[in-house]
Amino acid sequence: QQPVQSPQAVILREGEDAVINCSSSKALYSVHWYRQKHGEAPVFLMILLKGGEQKGHEKISASFNEKKQQSSLYLTASQLSYSGTYFCGTEEGHYGNNRLAFGKGNQVVVIP
Amino acid sequence: GAGVSQSPSNKVTEKGKDVELRCDPISGHTALYWYRQSLGQGLEFLIYFQGNSAPDKSGLPSDRFSAERTGGSVSTLTIQRTQQEDSAVYLCASSLWRGGNNEQFFGPGTRLTVL
């Protein structure tokens, strides 16, 4: 089931903070975050696993609320390089099913 | 190789023709995934392989789509009798697949245009 991402688009100035969200109606095993720049392939940012383990990018943090099936990605002190479309991919099931359902993305634009 | 590679990078074909898209995953990656991305849309899961087996083919849009993987490495996605709605970027990804910690590395994609 496709997760819902919000807000659809965010415009912020360099140095500002933003939060983007991903929610599912299904019980989740893991949440993945990827960033895609125009004309390029998606690039891995973060995996959040049920139980609290995280693996990912040093300067971008995220949270995963298993009970609410929600994840948030925190863009802190944003840089111009943070611009792009952020996709969350959710893996369902108690043990995972190795299949990611991606949302439609959050478009982030960082301006000087 | 250093990363996931896909060929061709661009493919223009006429409606009704068959096309074959190729993916070379990162060496040693056991899992391989195919996605489709239409303009301005998210990533639509098509199929994934664990080794040469495809445990989940439920994302394939129709029986015109098929995929295979040989030698645990190269994969081909075949679309028969292409339709205009098949136009999209087809992305391949691979991962080591360590349980749920399956960071996926994406290739540059094949942009398919069906006239």
Short mmCIF file of C-alpha atoms in Angstrom, two decimals:
data_model
loop_
_atom_site.label_atom_id
_atom_site.label_comp_id
_atom_site.label_asym_id
_atom_site.label_seq_id
_atom_site.Cartn_x
_atom_site.Cartn_y
_atom_site.Cartn_z
CA GLN A 1 0.00 0.00 0.00
CA GLN A 2 1.42 3.36 -1.06
CA PRO A 3 2.40 5.59 1.90
CA VAL A 4 1.25 9.19 2.04
CA GLN A 5 3.89 11.91 2.13
CA SER A 6 3.33 15.46 3.34
CA PRO A 7 3.71 18.27 2.65
CA GLN A 8 3.81 17.88 -1.11
CA ALA A 9 6.32 20.73 -1.45
CA VAL A 10 8.49 22.82 0.85
CA ILE A 11 10.43 25.97 0.06
CA LEU A 12 12.94 27.13 2.62
CA ARG A 13 15.94 29.39 2.86
CA GLU A 14 19.43 28.11 3.42
CA GLY A 15 19.95 27.49 7.12
CA GLU A 16 16.28 26.93 7.93
CA ASP A 17 14.79 23.71 9.24
CA ALA A 18 12.01 21.58 7.80
CA VAL A 19 10.17 18.38 8.63
CA ILE A 20 8.68 16.05 6.04
CA ASN A 21 6.40 13.18 6.86
CA CYS A 22 5.47 9.73 5.67
CA SER A 23 2.52 7.71 6.94
CA SER A 24 1.07 4.31 6.19
CA SER A 25 -2.13 2.50 7.05
CA LYS A 26 -0.25 -0.78 7.37
CA ALA A 27 1.98 -2.17 10.11
CA LEU A 28 5.54 -1.46 9.05
CA TYR A 29 8.79 -3.34 9.41
CA SER A 30 11.00 -0.58 8.08
CA VAL A 31 10.97 2.85 6.48
CA HIS A 32 13.53 3.94 3.89
CA TRP A 33 14.24 7.50 2.79
CA TYR A 34 15.75 8.42 -0.58
CA ARG A 35 16.48 11.73 -2.25
CA GLN A 36 16.24 12.23 -6.00
CA LYS A 37 17.57 15.23 -7.86
CA HIS A 38 16.12 16.14 -11.22
CA GLY A 39 17.24 13.75 -13.93
CA GLU A 40 19.18 11.57 -11.52
CA ALA A 41 18.61 8.26 -9.75
CA PRO A 42 17.33 8.17 -6.17
CA VAL A 43 20.09 8.12 -3.55
CA PHE A 44 19.82 6.34 -0.20
CA LEU A 45 19.57 8.50 2.92
CA MET A 46 18.26 6.45 5.82
CA ILE A 47 16.74 3.18 6.94
CA LEU A 48 14.66 3.02 10.12
CA LEU A 49 13.87 -0.43 11.40
CA LYS A 50 11.19 -1.62 13.78
CA GLY A 51 12.79 -1.69 17.19
CA GLY A 52 14.69 1.55 16.80
CA GLU A 53 17.76 0.72 14.73
CA GLN A 54 18.78 3.41 12.27
CA LYS A 55 21.32 3.57 9.54
CA GLY A 56 21.94 6.58 7.40
CA HIS A 57 23.11 10.03 6.63
CA GLU A 58 25.05 11.94 9.26
CA LYS A 59 23.47 15.35 8.79
CA ILE A 60 19.87 14.29 8.26
CA SER A 61 17.92 12.64 11.03
CA ALA A 62 14.65 10.79 11.11
CA SER A 63 12.18 9.21 13.46
CA PHE A 64 9.91 6.20 13.15
CA ASN A 65 6.77 5.83 15.25
CA GLU A 66 5.91 2.16 14.89
CA LYS A 67 2.57 2.44 16.63
CA LYS A 68 1.37 5.21 14.35
CA GLN A 69 3.11 3.81 11.25
CA GLN A 70 4.66 7.20 10.66
CA SER A 71 8.13 8.48 9.90
CA SER A 72 9.47 12.01 9.81
CA LEU A 73 12.65 13.28 8.18
CA TYR A 74 14.29 16.33 9.77
CA LEU A 75 16.26 18.69 7.54
CA THR A 76 18.29 20.79 9.97
CA ALA A 77 20.23 23.92 8.98
CA SER A 78 19.36 23.17 5.38
CA GLN A 79 21.94 23.50 2.66
CA LEU A 80 21.40 24.21 -1.04
CA SER A 81 22.40 20.59 -1.71
CA TYR A 82 19.31 19.39 0.20
CA SER A 83 17.09 20.42 -2.71
CA GLY A 84 15.39 17.51 -4.42
CA THR A 85 12.46 15.17 -4.09
CA TYR A 86 12.42 12.99 -1.00
CA PHE A 87 10.75 9.60 -1.25
CA CYS A 88 9.88 7.32 1.60
CA GLY A 89 9.64 3.61 0.96
CA THR A 90 7.79 1.43 3.43
CA GLU A 91 8.27 -2.27 4.04
CA GLU A 92 5.23 -3.98 5.52
CA GLY A 93 4.73 -6.98 7.75
CA HIS A 94 6.04 -8.26 11.05
CA TYR A 95 9.24 -9.62 9.54
CA GLY A 96 9.36 -7.48 6.40
CA ASN A 97 8.66 -8.61 2.86
CA ASN A 98 11.64 -7.10 1.04
CA ARG A 99 9.30 -5.01 -1.06
CA LEU A 100 9.20 -1.23 -0.77
CA ALA A 101 6.08 0.80 -1.50
CA PHE A 102 7.11 4.36 -2.31
CA GLY A 103 5.11 7.51 -1.75
CA LYS A 104 4.72 10.28 -4.32
CA GLY A 105 7.48 12.32 -2.76
CA ASN A 106 8.10 15.61 -0.96
CA GLN A 107 9.63 18.26 -3.19
CA VAL A 108 12.13 20.38 -1.25
CA VAL A 109 13.60 23.58 -2.64
CA VAL A 110 16.31 25.37 -0.68
CA ILE A 111 17.02 28.91 -1.81
CA PRO A 112 19.97 31.16 -0.89
CA GLY B 1 31.30 -2.75 -11.27
CA ALA B 2 31.30 0.43 -9.23
CA GLY B 3 27.56 0.90 -9.38
CA VAL B 4 24.34 -0.33 -10.93
CA SER B 5 24.31 0.16 -14.68
CA GLN B 6 21.38 0.07 -17.06
CA SER B 7 21.12 -0.01 -20.81
CA PRO B 8 20.01 1.54 -22.99
CA SER B 9 19.80 4.94 -21.29
CA ASN B 10 17.09 6.00 -23.73
CA LYS B 11 14.79 3.93 -25.89
CA VAL B 12 12.25 5.22 -28.37
CA THR B 13 9.98 2.63 -29.90
CA GLU B 14 6.78 2.38 -31.85
CA LYS B 15 3.56 1.16 -30.32
CA GLY B 16 3.25 -2.60 -30.62
CA LYS B 17 6.97 -3.35 -30.70
CA ASP B 18 8.79 -5.36 -28.03
CA VAL B 19 11.59 -3.85 -25.94
CA GLU B 20 14.23 -5.31 -23.68
CA LEU B 21 15.82 -3.35 -20.85
CA ARG B 22 18.98 -4.50 -19.13
CA CYS B 23 20.29 -4.10 -15.60
CA ASP B 24 23.75 -4.93 -14.28
CA PRO B 25 23.67 -4.88 -10.48
CA ILE B 26 26.56 -4.23 -8.13
CA SER B 27 28.75 -7.30 -7.95
CA GLY B 28 27.78 -9.51 -5.01
CA HIS B 29 24.35 -8.01 -4.50
CA THR B 30 21.86 -10.83 -4.19
CA ALA B 31 18.67 -8.80 -4.45
CA LEU B 32 17.61 -6.91 -7.59
CA TYR B 33 14.55 -4.69 -8.03
CA TRP B 34 12.73 -3.13 -10.96
CA TYR B 35 10.68 0.05 -10.57
CA ARG B 36 8.82 2.32 -12.94
CA GLN B 37 8.65 6.08 -12.53
CA SER B 38 6.24 8.14 -14.59
CA LEU B 39 6.70 11.89 -14.98
CA GLY B 40 6.31 13.60 -11.61
CA GLN B 41 5.29 10.40 -9.87
CA GLY B 42 6.79 8.16 -7.24
CA LEU B 43 8.44 4.82 -7.76
CA GLU B 44 6.13 2.00 -8.73
CA PHE B 45 7.40 -1.44 -7.71
CA LEU B 46 7.39 -3.99 -10.52
CA ILE B 47 9.33 -7.09 -9.41
CA TYR B 48 12.25 -8.19 -7.29
CA PHE B 49 14.71 -11.06 -7.50
CA GLN B 50 16.47 -12.91 -4.73
CA GLY B 51 19.23 -14.66 -6.62
CA ASN B 52 17.59 -15.86 -9.83
CA SER B 53 14.17 -16.33 -8.26
CA ALA B 54 11.38 -13.78 -8.30
CA PRO B 55 9.34 -14.28 -5.09
CA ASP B 56 7.09 -11.32 -5.82
CA LYS B 57 5.86 -10.56 -9.33
CA SER B 58 2.65 -8.90 -8.23
CA GLY B 59 3.76 -5.43 -9.31
CA LEU B 60 4.01 -6.29 -12.99
CA PRO B 61 1.24 -4.22 -14.66
CA SER B 62 0.15 -6.86 -17.17
CA ASP B 63 1.17 -10.10 -18.81
CA ARG B 64 3.01 -8.05 -21.44
CA PHE B 65 5.71 -7.48 -18.81
CA SER B 66 8.20 -10.15 -17.87
CA ALA B 67 11.64 -10.25 -16.28
CA GLU B 68 14.39 -12.71 -15.75
CA ARG B 69 17.70 -12.84 -14.01
CA THR B 70 20.53 -15.20 -14.84
CA GLY B 71 23.64 -16.22 -12.92
CA GLY B 72 22.49 -14.16 -9.96
CA SER B 73 23.63 -11.09 -11.83
CA VAL B 74 22.25 -9.46 -14.99
CA SER B 75 18.52 -8.96 -15.30
CA THR B 76 16.36 -8.10 -18.28
CA LEU B 77 12.90 -6.58 -18.24
CA THR B 78 10.92 -7.30 -21.39
CA ILE B 79 7.83 -5.42 -22.46
CA GLN B 80 5.90 -6.99 -25.31
CA ARG B 81 3.55 -5.11 -27.64
CA THR B 82 4.39 -1.78 -26.04
CA GLN B 83 1.65 0.76 -25.43
CA GLN B 84 1.93 4.52 -25.00
CA GLU B 85 1.12 4.21 -21.28
CA ASP B 86 4.31 2.17 -20.89
CA SER B 87 6.32 5.35 -21.43
CA ALA B 88 8.27 6.02 -18.23
CA VAL B 89 11.70 5.78 -16.67
CA TYR B 90 12.47 2.21 -15.66
CA LEU B 91 14.81 2.04 -12.68
CA CYS B 92 16.76 -0.93 -11.43
CA ALA B 93 18.22 -1.23 -7.95
CA SER B 94 20.27 -3.84 -6.14
CA SER B 95 21.01 -4.59 -2.51
CA LEU B 96 22.95 -7.00 -0.34
CA TRP B 97 19.72 -7.82 1.45
CA ARG B 98 20.77 -8.43 5.03
CA GLY B 99 17.35 -9.19 6.42
CA GLY B 100 15.45 -5.93 6.64
CA ASN B 101 18.51 -3.75 6.30
CA ASN B 102 18.38 -3.69 2.52
CA GLU B 103 19.76 -0.35 1.39
CA GLN B 104 19.00 -0.16 -2.30
CA PHE B 105 21.43 1.29 -4.83
CA PHE B 106 19.74 2.62 -7.93
CA GLY B 107 20.92 2.68 -11.49
CA PRO B 108 20.53 5.72 -13.76
CA GLY B 109 17.40 4.31 -15.39
CA THR B 110 16.19 3.69 -18.92
CA ARG B 111 13.86 6.33 -20.32
CA LEU B 112 11.33 4.54 -22.52
CA THR B 113 9.21 6.51 -24.97
CA VAL B 114 6.50 4.71 -26.90
CA LEU B 115 5.25 6.64 -29.90
#
